CSV table of C-alpha atoms and ligand atoms in Angstrom, one decimal:
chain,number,residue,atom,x,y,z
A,20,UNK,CA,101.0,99.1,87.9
A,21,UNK,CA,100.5,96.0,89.8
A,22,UNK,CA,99.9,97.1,93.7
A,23,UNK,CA,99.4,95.0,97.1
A,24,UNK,CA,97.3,96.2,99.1
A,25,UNK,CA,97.2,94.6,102.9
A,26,UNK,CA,94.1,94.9,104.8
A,27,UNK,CA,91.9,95.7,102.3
A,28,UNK,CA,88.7,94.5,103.6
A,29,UNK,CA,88.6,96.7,105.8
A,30,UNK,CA,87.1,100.2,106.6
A,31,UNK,CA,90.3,102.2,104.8
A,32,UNK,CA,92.2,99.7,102.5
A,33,UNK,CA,88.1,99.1,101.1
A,34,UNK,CA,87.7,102.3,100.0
A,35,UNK,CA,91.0,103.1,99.1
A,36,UNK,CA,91.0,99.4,96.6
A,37,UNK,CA,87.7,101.1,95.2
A,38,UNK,CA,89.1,104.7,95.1
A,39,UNK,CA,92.1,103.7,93.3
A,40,UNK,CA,90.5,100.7,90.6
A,41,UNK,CA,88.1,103.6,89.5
A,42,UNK,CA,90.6,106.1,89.3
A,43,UNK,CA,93.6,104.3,87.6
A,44,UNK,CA,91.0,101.3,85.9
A,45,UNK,CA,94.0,99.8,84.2
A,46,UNK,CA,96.1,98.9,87.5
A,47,UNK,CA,95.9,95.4,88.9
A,48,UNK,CA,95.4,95.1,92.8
A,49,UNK,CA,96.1,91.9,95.1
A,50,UNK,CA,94.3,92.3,98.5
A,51,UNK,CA,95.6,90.5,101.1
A,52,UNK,CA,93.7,90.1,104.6
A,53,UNK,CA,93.2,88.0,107.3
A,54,UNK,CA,89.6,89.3,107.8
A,55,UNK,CA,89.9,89.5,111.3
A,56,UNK,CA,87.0,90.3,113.3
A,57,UNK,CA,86.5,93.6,112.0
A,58,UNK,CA,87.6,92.1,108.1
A,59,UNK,CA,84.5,92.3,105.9
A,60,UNK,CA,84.8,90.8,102.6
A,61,UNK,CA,81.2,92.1,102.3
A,62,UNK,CA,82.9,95.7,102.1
A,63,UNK,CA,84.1,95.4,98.6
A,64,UNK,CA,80.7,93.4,96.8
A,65,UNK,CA,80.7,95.8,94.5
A,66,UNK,CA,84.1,95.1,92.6
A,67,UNK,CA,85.3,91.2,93.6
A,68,UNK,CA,84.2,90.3,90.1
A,69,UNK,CA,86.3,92.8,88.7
A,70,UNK,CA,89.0,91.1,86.8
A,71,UNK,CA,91.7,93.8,87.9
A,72,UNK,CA,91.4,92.4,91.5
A,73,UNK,CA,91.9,89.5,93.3
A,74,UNK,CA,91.6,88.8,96.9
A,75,UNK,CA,93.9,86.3,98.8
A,76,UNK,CA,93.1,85.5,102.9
A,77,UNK,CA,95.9,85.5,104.1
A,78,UNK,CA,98.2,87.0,107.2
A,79,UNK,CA,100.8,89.4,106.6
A,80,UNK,CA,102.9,87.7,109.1
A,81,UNK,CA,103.0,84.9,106.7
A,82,UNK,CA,106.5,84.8,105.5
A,83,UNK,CA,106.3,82.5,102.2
A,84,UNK,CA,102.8,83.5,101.2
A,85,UNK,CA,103.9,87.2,101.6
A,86,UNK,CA,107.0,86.1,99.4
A,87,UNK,CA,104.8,84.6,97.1
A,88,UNK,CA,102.5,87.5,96.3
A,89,UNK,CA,104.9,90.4,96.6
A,90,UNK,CA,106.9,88.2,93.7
A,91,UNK,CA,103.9,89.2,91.5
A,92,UNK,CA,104.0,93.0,92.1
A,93,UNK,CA,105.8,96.9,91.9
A,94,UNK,CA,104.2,98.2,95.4
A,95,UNK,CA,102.9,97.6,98.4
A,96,UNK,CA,100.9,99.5,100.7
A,97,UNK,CA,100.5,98.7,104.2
A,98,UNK,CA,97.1,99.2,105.8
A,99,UNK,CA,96.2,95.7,107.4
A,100,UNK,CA,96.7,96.3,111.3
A,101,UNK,CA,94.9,95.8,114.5
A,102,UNK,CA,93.7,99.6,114.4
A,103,UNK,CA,91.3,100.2,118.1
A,104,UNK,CA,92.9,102.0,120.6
A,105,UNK,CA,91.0,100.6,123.2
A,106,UNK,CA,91.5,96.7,122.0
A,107,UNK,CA,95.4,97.5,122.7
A,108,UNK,CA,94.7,98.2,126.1
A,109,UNK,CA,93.3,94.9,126.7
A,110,UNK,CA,95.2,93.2,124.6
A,111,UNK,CA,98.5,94.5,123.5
A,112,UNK,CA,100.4,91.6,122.3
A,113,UNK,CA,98.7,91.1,119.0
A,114,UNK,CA,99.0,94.9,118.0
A,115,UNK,CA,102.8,94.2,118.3
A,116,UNK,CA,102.4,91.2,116.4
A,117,UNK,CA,100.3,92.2,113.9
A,118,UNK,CA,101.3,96.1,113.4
A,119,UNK,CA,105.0,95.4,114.1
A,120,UNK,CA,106.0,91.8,113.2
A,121,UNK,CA,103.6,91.9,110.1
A,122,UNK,CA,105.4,95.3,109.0
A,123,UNK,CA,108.9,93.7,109.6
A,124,UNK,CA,108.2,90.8,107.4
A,125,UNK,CA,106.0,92.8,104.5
A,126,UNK,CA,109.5,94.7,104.2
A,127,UNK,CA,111.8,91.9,104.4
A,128,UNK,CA,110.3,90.9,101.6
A,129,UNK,CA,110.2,93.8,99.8
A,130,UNK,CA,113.7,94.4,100.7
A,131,UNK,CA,114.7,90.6,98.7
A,132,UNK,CA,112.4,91.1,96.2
A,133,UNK,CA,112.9,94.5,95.0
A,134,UNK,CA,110.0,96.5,94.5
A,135,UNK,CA,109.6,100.3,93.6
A,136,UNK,CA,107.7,102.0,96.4
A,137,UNK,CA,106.7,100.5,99.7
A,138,UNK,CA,104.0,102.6,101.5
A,139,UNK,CA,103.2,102.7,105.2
A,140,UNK,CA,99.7,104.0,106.1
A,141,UNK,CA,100.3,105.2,109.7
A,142,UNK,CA,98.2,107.5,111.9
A,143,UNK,CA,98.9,110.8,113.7
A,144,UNK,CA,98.5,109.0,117.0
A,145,UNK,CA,102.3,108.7,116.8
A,146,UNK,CA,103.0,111.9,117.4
A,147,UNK,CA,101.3,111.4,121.2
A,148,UNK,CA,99.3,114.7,122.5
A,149,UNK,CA,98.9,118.3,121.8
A,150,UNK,CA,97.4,121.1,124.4
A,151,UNK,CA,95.2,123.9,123.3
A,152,UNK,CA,97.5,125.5,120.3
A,153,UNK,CA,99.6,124.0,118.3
A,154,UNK,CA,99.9,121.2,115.4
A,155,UNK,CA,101.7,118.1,114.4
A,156,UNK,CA,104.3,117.9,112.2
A,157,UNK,CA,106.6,115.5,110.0
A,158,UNK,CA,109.4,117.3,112.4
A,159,UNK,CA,107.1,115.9,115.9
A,160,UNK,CA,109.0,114.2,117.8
A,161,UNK,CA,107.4,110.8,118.2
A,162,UNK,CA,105.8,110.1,121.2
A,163,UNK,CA,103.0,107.4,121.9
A,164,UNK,CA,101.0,107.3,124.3
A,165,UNK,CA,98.9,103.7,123.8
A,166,UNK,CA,99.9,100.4,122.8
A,167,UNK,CA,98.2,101.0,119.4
A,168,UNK,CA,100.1,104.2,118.5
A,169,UNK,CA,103.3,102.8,119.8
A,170,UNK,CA,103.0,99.6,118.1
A,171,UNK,CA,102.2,102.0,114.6
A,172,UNK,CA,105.2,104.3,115.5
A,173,UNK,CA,107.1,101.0,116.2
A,174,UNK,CA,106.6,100.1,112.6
A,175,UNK,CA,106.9,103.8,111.6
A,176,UNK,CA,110.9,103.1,112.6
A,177,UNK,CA,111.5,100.0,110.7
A,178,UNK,CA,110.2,101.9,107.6
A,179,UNK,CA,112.8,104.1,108.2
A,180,UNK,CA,115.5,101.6,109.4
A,181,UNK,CA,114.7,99.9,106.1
A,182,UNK,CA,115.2,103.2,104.0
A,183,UNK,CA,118.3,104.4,105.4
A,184,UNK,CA,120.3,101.2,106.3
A,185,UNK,CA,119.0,99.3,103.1
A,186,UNK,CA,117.7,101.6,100.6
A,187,UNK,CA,114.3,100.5,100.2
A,188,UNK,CA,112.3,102.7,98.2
A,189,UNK,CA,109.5,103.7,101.4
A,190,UNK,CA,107.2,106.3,101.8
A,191,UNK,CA,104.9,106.6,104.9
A,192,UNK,CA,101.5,109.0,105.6
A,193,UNK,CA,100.3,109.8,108.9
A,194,UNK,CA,96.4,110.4,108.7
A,195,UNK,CA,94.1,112.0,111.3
A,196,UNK,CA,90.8,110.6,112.5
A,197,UNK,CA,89.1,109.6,109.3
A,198,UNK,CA,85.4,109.1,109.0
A,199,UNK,CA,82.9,107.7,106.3
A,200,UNK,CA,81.3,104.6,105.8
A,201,UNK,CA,82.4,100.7,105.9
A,202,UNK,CA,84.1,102.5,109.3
A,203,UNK,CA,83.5,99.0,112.0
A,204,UNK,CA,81.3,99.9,114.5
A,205,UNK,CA,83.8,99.9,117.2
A,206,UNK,CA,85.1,103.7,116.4
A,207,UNK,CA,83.2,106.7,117.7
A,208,UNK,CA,80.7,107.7,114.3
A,209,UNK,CA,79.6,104.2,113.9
A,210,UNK,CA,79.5,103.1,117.4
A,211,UNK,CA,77.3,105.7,118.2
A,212,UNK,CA,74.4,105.1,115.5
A,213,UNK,CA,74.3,101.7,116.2
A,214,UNK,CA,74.2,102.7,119.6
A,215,UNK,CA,70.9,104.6,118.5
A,216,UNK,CA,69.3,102.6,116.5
A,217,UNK,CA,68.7,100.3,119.2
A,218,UNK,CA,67.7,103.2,121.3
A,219,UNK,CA,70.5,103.0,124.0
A,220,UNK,CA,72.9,105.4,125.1
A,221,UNK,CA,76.0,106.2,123.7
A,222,UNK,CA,79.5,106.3,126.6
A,223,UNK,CA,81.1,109.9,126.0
A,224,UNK,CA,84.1,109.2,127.6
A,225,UNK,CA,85.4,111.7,130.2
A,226,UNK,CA,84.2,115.3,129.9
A,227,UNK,CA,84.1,114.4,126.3
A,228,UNK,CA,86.0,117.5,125.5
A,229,UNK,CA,89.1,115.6,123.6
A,230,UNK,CA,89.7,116.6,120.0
A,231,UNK,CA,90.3,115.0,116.8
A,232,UNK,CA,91.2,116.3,113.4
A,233,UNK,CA,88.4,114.7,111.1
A,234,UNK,CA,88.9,113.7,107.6
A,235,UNK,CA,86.9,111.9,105.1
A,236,UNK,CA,87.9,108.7,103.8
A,237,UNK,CA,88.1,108.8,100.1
A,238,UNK,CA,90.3,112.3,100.8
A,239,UNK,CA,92.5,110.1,103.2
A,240,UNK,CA,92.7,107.6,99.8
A,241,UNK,CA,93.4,110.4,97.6
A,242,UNK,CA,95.8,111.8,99.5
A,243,UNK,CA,97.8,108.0,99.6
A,244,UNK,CA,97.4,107.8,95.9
A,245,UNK,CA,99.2,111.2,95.5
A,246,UNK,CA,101.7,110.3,97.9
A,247,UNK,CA,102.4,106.8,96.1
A,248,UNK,CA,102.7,108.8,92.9
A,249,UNK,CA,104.2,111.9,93.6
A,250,UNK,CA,106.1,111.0,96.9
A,251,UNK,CA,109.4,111.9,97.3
A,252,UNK,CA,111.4,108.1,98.6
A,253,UNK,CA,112.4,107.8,102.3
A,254,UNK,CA,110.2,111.1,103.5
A,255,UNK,CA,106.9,111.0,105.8
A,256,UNK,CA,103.5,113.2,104.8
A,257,UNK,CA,101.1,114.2,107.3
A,258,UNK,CA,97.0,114.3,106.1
A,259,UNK,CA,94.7,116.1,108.1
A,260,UNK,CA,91.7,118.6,107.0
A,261,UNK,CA,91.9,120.7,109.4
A,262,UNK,CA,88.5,120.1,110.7
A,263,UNK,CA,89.0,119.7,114.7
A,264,UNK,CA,86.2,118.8,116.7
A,265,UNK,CA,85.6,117.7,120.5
A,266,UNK,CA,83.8,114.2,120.9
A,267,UNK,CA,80.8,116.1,122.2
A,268,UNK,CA,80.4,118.6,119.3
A,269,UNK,CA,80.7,114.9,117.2
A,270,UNK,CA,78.3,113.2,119.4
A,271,UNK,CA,75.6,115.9,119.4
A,272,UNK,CA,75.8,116.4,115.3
A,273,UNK,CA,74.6,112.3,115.4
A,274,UNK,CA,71.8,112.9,117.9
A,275,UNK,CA,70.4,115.6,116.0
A,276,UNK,CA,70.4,113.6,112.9
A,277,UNK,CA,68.9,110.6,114.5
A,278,UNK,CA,66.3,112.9,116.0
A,279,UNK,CA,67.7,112.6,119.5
A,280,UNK,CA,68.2,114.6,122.4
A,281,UNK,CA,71.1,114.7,125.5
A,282,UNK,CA,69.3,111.9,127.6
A,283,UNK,CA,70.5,109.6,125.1
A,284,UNK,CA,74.1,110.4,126.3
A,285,UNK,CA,76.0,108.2,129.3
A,286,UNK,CA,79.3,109.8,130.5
A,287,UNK,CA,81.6,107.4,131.3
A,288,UNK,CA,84.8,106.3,133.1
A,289,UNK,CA,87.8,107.9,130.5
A,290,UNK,CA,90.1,105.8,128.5
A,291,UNK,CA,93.3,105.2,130.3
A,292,UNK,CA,96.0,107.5,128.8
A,293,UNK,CA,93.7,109.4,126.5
A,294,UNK,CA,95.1,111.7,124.5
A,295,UNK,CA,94.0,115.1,124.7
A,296,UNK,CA,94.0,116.9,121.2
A,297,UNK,CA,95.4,116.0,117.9
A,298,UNK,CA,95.7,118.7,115.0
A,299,UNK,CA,97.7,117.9,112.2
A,300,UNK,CA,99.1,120.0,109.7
A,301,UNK,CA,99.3,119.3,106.0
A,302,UNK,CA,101.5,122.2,104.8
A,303,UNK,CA,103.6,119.6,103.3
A,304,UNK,CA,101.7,117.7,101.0
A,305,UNK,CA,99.7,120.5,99.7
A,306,UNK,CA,102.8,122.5,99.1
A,307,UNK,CA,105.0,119.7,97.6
A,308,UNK,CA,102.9,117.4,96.0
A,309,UNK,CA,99.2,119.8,95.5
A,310,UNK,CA,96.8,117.3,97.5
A,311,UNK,CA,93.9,118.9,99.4
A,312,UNK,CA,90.8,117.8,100.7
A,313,UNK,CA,87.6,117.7,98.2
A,314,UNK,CA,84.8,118.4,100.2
A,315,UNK,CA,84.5,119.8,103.9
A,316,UNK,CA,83.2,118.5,106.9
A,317,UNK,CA,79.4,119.2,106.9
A,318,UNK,CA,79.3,117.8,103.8
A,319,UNK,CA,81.4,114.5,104.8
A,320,UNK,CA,79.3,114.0,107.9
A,321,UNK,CA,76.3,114.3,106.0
A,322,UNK,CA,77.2,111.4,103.6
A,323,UNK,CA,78.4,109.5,106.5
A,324,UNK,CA,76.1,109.1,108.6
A,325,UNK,CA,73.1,109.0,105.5
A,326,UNK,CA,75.6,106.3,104.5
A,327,UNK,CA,74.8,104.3,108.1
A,328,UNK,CA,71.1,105.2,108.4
A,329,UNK,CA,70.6,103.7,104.9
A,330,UNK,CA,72.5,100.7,105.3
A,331,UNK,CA,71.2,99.1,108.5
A,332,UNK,CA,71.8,95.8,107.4
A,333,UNK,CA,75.5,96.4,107.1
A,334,UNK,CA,75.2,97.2,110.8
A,335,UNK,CA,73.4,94.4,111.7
A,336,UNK,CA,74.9,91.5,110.1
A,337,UNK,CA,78.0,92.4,112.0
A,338,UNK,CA,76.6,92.5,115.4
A,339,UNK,CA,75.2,89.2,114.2
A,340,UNK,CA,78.8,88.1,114.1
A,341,UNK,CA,79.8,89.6,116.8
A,342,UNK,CA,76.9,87.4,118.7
A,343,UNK,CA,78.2,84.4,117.4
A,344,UNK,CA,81.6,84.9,118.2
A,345,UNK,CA,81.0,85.6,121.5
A,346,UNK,CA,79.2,82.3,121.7
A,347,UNK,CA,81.6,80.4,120.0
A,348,UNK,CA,84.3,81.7,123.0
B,403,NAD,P1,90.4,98.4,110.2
B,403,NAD,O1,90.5,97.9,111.6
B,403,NAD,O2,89.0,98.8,109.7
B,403,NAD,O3,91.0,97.4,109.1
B,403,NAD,C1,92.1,96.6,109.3
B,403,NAD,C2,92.2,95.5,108.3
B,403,NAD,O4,93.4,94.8,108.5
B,403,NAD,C3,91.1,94.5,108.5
B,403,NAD,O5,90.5,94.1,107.3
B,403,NAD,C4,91.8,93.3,109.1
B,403,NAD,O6,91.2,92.0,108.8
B,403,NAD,C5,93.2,93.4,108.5
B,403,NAD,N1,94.2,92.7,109.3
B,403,NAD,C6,94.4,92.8,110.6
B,403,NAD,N2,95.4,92.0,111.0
B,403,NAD,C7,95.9,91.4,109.8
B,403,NAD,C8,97.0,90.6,109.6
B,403,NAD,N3,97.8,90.1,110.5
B,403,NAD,N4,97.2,90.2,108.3
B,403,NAD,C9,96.4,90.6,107.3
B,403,NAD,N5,95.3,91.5,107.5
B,403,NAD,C10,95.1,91.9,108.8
B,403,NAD,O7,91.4,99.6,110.1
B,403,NAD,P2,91.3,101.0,109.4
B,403,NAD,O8,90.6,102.0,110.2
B,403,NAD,O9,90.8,100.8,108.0
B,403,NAD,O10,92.8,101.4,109.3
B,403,NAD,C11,93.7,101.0,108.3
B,403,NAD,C12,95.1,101.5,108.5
B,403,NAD,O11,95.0,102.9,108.5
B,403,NAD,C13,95.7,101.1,109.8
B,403,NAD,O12,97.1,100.8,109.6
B,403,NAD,C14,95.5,102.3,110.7
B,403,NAD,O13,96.6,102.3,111.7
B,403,NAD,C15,95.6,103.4,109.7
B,403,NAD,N6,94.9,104.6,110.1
B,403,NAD,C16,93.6,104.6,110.5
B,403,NAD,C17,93.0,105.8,110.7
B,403,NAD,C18,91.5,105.8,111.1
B,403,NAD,O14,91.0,106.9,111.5
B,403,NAD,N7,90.8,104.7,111.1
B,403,NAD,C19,93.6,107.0,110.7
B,403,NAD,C20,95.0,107.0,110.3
B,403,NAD,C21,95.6,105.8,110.0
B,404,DAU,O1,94.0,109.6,114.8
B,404,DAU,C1,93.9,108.5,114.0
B,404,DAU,C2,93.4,107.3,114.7
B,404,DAU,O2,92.0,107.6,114.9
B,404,DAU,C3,93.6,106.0,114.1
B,404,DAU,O3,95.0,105.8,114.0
B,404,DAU,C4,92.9,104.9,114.8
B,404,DAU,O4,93.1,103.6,114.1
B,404,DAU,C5,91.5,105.2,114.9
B,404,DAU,O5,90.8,104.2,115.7
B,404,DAU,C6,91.3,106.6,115.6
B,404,DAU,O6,91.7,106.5,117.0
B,404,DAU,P1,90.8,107.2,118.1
B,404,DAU,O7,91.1,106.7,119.4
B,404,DAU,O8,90.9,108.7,118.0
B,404,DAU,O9,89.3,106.8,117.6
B,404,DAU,P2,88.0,106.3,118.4
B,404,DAU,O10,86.9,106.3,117.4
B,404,DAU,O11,88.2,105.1,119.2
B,404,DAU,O12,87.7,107.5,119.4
B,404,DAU,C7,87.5,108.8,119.0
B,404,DAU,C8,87.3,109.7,120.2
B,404,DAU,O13,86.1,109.3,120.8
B,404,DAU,C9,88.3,109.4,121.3
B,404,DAU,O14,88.6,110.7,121.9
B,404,DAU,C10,87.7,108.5,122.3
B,404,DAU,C11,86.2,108.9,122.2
B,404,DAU,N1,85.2,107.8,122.3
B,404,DAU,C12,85.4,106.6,121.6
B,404,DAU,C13,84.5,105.6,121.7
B,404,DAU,C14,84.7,104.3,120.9
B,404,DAU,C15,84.2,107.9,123.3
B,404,DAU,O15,84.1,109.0,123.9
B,404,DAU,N2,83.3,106.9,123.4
B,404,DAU,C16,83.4,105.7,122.7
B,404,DAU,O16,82.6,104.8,122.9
């Protein structure tokens, strides 16, 4: 099989390209990314001189290279997108360029071309907010509540659109939070070691009581890779671990790791429109097609954040970027 993957360089499509070239060694995979500022081509050192992949910079809103590329292959999966909540409230207008326009034309493409399977890695975010009880599922209504998650649900409906009105062969997954490493340091694990390391404070925002639905990220990959294979055409699958934790039971696991104690934490002013709780359930994709998480959550956040504390320099060199960037602007 001959597979694009977009967004590949960064923190899922990296270790889903690794996940899947060790697991089905015989498959060819394009990786096309723009390496935006949270790209890393550093992320996949280990394989780029593996001759079953080949990376092209590139933007998936580029209609004639896209044409190009998805001439060469049998399936495309969709994870290049501007993915940080809190970017979209600053700036929303590339999250609908990127996430929806890029989507649009990845499946115009597909849609001329002809390909078998066309998968859209989308998040549970979609689904808006739960209160206390309760989970989401394929059935949710679809509600957004940020210009990230409606700019993914956004894309969620042409998927669809292109399904019903065209017949293109799509699947879509809707992931919770996932954690592990090459994860930028932008997102709450991450953030907050680096955070440490320099010995500042890490911003719990609000009463830090929110929850998320943890999973780790080579489960999140074998759960795509199952769907891609097994899938049934046209129909969405939730993937979730059912591990649901508030920020502050997240935030204190990393302190006590880093050998750190509450005064290191600084609550802060909340993100607007932040969602409460997400839960997800994942009845249908262990049912129907027998995926299930490999290893639980102690275990996951163990690797992870060994994972950061042993590769410092992974951390640095990108606030080195960061430094520059901000001087270039
Ligand atoms: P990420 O921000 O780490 O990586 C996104 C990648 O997309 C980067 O390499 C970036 O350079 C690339 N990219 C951005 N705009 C591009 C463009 N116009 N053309 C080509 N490449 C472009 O994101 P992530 O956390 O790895 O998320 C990957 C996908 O999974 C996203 O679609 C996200 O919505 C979804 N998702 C993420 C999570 C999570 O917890 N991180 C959970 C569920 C779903
Ligand atoms: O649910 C899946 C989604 O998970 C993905 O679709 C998104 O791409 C991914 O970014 C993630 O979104 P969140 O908003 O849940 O992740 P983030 O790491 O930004 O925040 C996790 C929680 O931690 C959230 O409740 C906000 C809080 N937080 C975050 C940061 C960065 C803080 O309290 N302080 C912080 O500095």
């Amino acid at each position: 099989m001959k597979i694009l993957v977009t967004g590949g360089a960064g923190f899922i499509g990296s270790c889903f390209i690794r996940h899947e070239l060790k697991k089905h060694p015989d498959y060819k995979i394009i990786n096309l990314d723009a390496l935006t500022y949270c790209g890393n081509i550093e992320n996949l050192k280990d394989i780029e001189n593996n001759p079953h992949y080949k990376f092209i910079h590139g933007n998936i809103c580029d209609k004639s290279l896209v044409r190009e590329i998805i001439k060469e292959v049998d399936c495309v999966i969709n994870f290049a997108a501007e993915s940080h909540v809190d970017n979209s409230i600053k700036t929303p207008e590339i999250f609908v360029e990127t996430n929806v326009s890029g989507t649009l034309n990845l499946l115009q493409a597909s849609k001329e071309l002809g390909i078998e399977r066309f998968l859209q890695v989308s998040t549970d975010e979609v689904y808006g907010t739960l209160g206390k009880d309760g989970y989401f599922y394929e059935t949710t209504p679809l509600a957004p509540n940020s210009p990230y998650s409606a700019s993914k649900a956004s894309a969620d409906l042409l998927v669809r659109a292109y399904h019903e009105t065209f017949k293109l062969p799509v699947l879509n997954t809707r992931c919770s939070n996932n954690y592990g490493p090459y994860q930028y340091p932008e997102k709450l694990i991450p953030y907050f070691i680096s955070k440490l390391l320099k010995n500042e404070k890490v911003p719990v925002y609000g009463d830090g009581l929110n929850v998320r639905d943890w999973l780790y990220v080579y489960d999140h990959c074998e759960a795509i890779d199952t769907v891609l294979h097994k899938g049934k055409i046209g129909e969405v699958y939730n993937i979730g671990g059912h591990n649901e934790k508030t920020n502050m039971e997240i935030t204190h696991l990393i302190l006590e790791a880093m050998g750190k104690d509450e005064t290191s934490i600084e609550y802060v002013k909340d993100r607007p429109g932040h969602d409460r709780r997400y839960a997800i359930s994942n009845d249908k994709i262990t049912s129907e097609l027998g995926w299930q998480p490999s290893i639980t959550f102690e275990e996951g956040i163990k690797l992870t954040i060994d994972w950061y504390l042993n590769n410092q320099e992974w951390i640095h060199s990108i606030e080195n970027k960061k430094l520059n960037y901000a001087k270039e602007k």
